[in-house]
Short mmCIF file of C-alpha atoms in Angstrom, two decimals:
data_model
loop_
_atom_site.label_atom_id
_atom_site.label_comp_id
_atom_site.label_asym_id
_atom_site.label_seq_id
_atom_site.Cartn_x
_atom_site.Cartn_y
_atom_site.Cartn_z
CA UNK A 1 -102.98 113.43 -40.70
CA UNK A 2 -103.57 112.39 -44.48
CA UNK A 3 -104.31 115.45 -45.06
CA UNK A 4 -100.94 116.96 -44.03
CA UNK A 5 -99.07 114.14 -45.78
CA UNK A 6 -100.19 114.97 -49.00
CA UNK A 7 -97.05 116.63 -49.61
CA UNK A 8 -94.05 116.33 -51.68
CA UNK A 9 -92.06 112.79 -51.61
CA UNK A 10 -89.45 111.26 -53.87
CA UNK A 11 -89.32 107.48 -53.39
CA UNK A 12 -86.14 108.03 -55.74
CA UNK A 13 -84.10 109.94 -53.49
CA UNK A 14 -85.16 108.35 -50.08
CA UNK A 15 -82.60 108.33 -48.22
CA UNK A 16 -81.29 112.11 -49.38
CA UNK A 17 -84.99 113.22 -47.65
CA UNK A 18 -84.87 110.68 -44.51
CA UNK A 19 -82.11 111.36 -43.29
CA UNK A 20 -82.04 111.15 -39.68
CA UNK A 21 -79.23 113.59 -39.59
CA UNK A 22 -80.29 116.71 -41.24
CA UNK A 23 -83.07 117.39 -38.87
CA UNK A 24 -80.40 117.08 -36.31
CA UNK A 25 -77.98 118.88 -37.23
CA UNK A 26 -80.49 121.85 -37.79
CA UNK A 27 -81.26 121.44 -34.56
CA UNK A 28 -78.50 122.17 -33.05
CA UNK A 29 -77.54 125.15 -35.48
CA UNK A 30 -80.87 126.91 -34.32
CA UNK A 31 -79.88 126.53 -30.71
CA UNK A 32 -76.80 128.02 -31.53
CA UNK A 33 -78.80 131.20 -32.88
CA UNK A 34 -81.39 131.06 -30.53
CA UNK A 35 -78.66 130.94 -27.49
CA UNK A 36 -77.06 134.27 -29.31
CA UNK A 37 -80.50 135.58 -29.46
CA UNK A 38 -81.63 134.76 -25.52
CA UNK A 39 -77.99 136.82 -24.59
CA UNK A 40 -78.45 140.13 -26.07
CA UNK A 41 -81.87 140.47 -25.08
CA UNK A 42 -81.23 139.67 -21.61
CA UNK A 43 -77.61 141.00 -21.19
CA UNK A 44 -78.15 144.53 -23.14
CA UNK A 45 -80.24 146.20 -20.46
CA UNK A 46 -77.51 144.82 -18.01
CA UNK A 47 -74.70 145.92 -19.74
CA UNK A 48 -76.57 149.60 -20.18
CA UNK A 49 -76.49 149.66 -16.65
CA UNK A 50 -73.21 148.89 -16.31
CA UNK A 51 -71.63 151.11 -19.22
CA UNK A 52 -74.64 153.71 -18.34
CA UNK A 53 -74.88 153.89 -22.05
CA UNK A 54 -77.04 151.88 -24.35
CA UNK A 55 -74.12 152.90 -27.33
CA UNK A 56 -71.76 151.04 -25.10
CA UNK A 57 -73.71 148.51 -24.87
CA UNK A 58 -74.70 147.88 -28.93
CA UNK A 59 -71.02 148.07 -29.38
CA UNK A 60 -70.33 144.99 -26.80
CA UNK A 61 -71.94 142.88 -29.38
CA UNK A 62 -69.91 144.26 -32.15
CA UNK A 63 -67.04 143.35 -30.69
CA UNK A 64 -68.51 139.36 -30.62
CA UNK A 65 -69.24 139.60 -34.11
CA UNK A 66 -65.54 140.80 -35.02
CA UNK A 67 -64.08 138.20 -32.95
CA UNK A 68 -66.62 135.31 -34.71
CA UNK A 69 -65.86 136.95 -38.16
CA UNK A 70 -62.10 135.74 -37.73
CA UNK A 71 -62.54 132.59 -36.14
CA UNK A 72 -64.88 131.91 -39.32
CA UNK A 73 -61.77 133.34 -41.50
CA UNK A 74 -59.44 130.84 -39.78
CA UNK A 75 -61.81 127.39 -40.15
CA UNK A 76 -62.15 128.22 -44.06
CA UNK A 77 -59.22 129.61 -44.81
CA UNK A 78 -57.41 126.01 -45.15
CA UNK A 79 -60.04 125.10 -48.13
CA UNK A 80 -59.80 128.51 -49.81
CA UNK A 81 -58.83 126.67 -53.38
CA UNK A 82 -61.97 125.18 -54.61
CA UNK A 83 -61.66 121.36 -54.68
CA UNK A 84 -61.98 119.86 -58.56
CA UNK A 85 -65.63 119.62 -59.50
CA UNK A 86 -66.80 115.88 -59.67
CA UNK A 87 -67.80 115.03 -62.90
CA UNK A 88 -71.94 115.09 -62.82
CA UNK A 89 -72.39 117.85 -60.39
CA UNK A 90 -75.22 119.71 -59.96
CA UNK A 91 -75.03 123.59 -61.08
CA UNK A 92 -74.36 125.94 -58.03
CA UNK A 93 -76.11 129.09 -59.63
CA UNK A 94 -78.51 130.79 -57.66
CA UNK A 95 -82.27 129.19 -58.82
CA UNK A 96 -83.78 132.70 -59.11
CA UNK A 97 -86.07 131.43 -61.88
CA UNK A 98 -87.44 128.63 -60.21
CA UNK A 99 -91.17 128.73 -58.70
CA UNK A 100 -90.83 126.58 -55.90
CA UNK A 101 -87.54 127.76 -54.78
CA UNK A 102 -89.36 130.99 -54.53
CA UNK A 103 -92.15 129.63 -52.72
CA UNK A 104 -89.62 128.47 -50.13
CA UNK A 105 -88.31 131.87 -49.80
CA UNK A 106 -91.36 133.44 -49.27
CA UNK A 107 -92.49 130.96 -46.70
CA UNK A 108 -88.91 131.41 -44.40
CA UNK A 109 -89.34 135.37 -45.74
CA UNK A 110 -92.71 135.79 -43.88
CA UNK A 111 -91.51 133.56 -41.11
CA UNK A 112 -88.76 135.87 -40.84
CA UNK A 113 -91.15 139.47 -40.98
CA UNK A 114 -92.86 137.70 -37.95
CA UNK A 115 -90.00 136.88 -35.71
CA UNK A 116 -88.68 140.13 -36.39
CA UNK A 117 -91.65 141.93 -35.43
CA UNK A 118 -91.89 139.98 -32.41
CA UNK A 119 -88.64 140.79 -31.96
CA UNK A 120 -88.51 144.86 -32.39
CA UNK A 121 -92.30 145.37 -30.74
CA UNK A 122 -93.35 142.64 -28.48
CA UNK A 123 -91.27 144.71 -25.80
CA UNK A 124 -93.10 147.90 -26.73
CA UNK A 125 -96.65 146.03 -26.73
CA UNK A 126 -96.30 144.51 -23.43
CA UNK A 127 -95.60 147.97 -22.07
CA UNK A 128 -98.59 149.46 -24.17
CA UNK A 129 -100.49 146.83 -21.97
CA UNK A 130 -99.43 148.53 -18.40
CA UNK A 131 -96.58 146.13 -17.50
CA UNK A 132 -92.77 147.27 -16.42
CA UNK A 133 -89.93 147.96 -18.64
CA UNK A 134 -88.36 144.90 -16.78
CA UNK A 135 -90.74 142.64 -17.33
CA UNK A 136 -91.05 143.23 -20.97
CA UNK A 137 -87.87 142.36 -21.48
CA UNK A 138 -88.07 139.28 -19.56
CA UNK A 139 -91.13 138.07 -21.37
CA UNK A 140 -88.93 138.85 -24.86
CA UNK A 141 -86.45 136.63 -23.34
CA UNK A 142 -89.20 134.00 -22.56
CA UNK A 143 -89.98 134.24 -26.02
CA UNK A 144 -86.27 133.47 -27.24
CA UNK A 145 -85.31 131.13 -24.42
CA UNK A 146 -88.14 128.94 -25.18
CA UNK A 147 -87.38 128.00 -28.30
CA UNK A 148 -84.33 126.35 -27.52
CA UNK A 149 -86.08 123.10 -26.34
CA UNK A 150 -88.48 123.44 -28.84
CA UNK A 151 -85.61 123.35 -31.15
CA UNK A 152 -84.63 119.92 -30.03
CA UNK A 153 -88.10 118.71 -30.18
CA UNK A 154 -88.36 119.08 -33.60
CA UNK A 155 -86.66 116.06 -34.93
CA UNK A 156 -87.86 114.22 -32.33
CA UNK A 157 -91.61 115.16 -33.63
CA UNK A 158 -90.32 114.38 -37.50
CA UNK A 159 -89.29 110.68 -36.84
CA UNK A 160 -92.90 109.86 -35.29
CA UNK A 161 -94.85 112.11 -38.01
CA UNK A 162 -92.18 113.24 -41.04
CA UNK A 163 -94.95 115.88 -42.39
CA UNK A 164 -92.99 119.21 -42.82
CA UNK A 165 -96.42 120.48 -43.85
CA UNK A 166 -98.30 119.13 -40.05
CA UNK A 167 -95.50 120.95 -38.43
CA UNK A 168 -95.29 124.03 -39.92
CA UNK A 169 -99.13 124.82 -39.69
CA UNK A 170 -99.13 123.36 -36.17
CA UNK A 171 -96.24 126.05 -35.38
CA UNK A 172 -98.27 128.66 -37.27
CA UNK A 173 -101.47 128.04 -35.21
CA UNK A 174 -99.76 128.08 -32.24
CA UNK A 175 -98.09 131.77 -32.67
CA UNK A 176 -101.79 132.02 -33.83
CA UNK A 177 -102.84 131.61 -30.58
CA UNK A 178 -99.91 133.76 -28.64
CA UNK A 179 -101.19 136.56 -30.69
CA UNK A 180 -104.71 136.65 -30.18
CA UNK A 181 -103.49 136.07 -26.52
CA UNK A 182 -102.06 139.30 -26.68
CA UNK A 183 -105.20 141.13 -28.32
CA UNK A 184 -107.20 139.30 -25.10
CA UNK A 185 -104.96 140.88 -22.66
CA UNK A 186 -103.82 137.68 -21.41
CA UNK A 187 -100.99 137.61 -19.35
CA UNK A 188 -97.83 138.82 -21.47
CA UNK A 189 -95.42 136.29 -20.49
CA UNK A 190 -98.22 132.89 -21.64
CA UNK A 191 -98.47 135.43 -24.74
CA UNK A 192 -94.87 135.21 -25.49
CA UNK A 193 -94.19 131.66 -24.60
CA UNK A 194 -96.72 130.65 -27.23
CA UNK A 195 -95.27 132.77 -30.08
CA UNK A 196 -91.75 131.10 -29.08
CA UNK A 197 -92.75 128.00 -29.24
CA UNK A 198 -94.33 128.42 -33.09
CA UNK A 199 -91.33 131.03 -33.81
CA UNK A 200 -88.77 127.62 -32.96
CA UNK A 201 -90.81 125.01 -35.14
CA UNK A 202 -91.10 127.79 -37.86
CA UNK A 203 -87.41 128.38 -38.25
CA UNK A 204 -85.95 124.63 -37.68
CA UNK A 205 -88.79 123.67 -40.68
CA UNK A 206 -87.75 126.17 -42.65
CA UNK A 207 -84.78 124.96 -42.66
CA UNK A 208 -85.26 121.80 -43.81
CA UNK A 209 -87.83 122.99 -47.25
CA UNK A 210 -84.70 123.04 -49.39
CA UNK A 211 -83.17 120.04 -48.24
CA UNK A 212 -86.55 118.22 -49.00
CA UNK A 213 -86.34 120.21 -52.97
CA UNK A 214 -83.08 119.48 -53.87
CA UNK A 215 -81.44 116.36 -54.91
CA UNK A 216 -77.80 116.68 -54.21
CA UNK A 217 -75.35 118.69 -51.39
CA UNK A 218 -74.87 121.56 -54.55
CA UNK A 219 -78.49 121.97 -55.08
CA UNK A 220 -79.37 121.70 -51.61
CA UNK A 221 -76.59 124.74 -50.86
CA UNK A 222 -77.73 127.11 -53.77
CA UNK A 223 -81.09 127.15 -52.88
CA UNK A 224 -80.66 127.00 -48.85
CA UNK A 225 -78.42 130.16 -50.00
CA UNK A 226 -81.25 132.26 -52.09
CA UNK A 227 -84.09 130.97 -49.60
CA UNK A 228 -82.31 132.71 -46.72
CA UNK A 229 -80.76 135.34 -48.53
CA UNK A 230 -83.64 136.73 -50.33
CA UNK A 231 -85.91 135.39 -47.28
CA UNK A 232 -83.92 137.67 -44.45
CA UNK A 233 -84.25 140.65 -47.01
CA UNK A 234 -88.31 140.08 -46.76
CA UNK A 235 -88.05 139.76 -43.19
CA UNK A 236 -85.95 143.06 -42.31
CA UNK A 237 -89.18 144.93 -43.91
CA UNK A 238 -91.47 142.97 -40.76
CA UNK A 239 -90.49 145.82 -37.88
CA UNK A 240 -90.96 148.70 -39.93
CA UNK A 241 -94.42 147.40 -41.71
CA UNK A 242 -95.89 147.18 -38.16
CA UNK A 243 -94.22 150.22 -37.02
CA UNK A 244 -96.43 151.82 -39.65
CA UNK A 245 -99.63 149.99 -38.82
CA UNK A 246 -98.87 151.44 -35.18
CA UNK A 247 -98.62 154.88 -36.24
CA UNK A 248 -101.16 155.46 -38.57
CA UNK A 249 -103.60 153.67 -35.90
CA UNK A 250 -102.04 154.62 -32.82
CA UNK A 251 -102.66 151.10 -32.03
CA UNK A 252 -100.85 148.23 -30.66
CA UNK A 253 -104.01 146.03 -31.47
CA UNK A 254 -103.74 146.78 -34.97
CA UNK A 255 -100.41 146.30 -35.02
CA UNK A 256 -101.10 142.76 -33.90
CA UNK A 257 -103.94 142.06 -36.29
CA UNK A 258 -101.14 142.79 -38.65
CA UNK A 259 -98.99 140.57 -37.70
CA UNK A 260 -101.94 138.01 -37.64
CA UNK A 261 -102.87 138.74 -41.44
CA UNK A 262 -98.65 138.21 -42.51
CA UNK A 263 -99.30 134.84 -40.14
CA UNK A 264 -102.21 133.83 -42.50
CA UNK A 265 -100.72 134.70 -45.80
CA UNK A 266 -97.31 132.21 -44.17
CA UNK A 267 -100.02 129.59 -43.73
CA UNK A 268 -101.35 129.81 -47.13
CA UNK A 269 -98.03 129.80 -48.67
CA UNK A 270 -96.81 127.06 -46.44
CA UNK A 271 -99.51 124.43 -48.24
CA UNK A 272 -97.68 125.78 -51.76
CA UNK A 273 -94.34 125.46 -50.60
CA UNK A 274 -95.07 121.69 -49.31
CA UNK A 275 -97.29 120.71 -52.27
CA UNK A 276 -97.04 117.35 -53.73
CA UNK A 277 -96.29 116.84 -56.96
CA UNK A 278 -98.61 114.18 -58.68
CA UNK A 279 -97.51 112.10 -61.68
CA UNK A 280 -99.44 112.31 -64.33
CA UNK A 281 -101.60 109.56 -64.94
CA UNK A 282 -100.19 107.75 -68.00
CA UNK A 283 -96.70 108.04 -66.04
CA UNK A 284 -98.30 106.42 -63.44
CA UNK A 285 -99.94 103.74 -65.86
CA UNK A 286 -96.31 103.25 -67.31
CA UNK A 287 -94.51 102.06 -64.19
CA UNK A 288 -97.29 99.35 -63.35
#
């Protein structure tokens, strides 16, 4: 495990990157996601049945958003005037010329391109393998579902071994595996509970990167904001890049294999993004 703990720590700001909370509190915000997730894919073929129209359907969900959009509009309308700034804050502005903050987005961005993927064509490659309509869509719920208790696992996992950088590649290699499960012909359904359990670590970890960066709550929102921001842009292009692998091969295996070389590049970015940063030697000579 030394090896994975050779990332980033800041003995000055211990308790800001120990917090037992955080990892919590993530935790139950990607349950929250994943449990919207698990109910459209397994209600929306229902509810096509029952509307005998997939339009009908799409809209059902609209309908939830709308109703969520105003019951966010009530919570924050009380604090619409912008409290007076403590003296010493942090600056709120975007870090869009930062390096690591960057690094973070392109670590959830490719994280994102993945899930996405899985989302929009594991379906379509489970069918491509011989299986039912049906049961493609319950292995994409598999795939969601799961990741619910891996969700609460995750700080669980941090408190006996705090290395973001252990988890994250751990996660990786496991949707590794689910992948090249797919490309074997194994059944669909181990396939897909393998990718969900990586796809849950992935996201909760994610999570957490800019937390670990930052410093202070205005830091830690800016750059949670751009990470996620910028990060779900990268991701939306996921479907369609493997759409295109698809059609100019004709090939769900190929399609795969792409997926596997975006899982890859995540890896490699996931050792910048948790990189430690090493005093300099006559800093270090200074403090003794």
């Amino acid at each position: 495990f030394l090896f994975f703990h050779a990332e980033e720590t800041d003995t000055t700001d211990l308790n800001h990157r120990t917090s037992k909370q955080v990892p919590s509190m993530i935790a139950v915000y990607t349950v929250a996601l994943t449990l919207g997730a698990a109910s459209g894919s397994a209600l929306s073929t229902p509810l096509q049945i029952s509307f005998d129209s997939w339009q009908y359907s799409l809209a059902f969900w609209a309908v939830i958003a709308v109703v969520a959009a105003v019951l966010w509009w009530l919570m924050v309308r009380p604090n619409a005037a912008d409290p007076t700034p403590e003296a010493g804050t942090a600056n709120t502005n975007l870090p869009w010329g930062n390096g690591k903050a960057w690094t973070l987005t392109l670590s959830f961005g490719l994280m994102a391109m993945l899930f996405y993927s899985y989302t929009a064509w594991l379906p379509q490659i489970i069918q491509g393998m011989g299986y039912s309509k049906s049961y493609s869509v319950t292995s994409l719920t598999l795939f969601v579902v799961i990741q619910i208790p891996v969700s609460l696992l995750v700080p669980l996992l941090l408190k006996r071994f705090p290395s973001r950088r252990l988890w994250l590649v751990a996660s990786s290699l496991i949707e590794f595996i689910g992948l090249l499960l797919l490309i074997l012909k194994v059944e669909p359904s181990v396939a897909a509970s393998f990718i969900g359990i990586g796809a849950g670590g992935l996201f909760s970890l994610n999570l957490l990167l800019p937390i670990d960066a930052t410093t202070n709550a205005q830091d830690t929102a800016s750059w949670s904001a751009m990470v996620q921001s910028a990060g779900y842009v990268i991701g939306a292009a996921g479907p369609i890049l493997i759409g295109r692998i698809h059609d100019a091969t004709n090939s769900f295996v190929s399609a795969i294999l792409g997926m596997l070389v975006i899982l890859i590049l995540m890896i490699i970015v996931q050792f910048a993004a948790t990189a430690a940063k090493r005093k300099s030697i006559k800093a270090v000579l200074q403090t003794r």
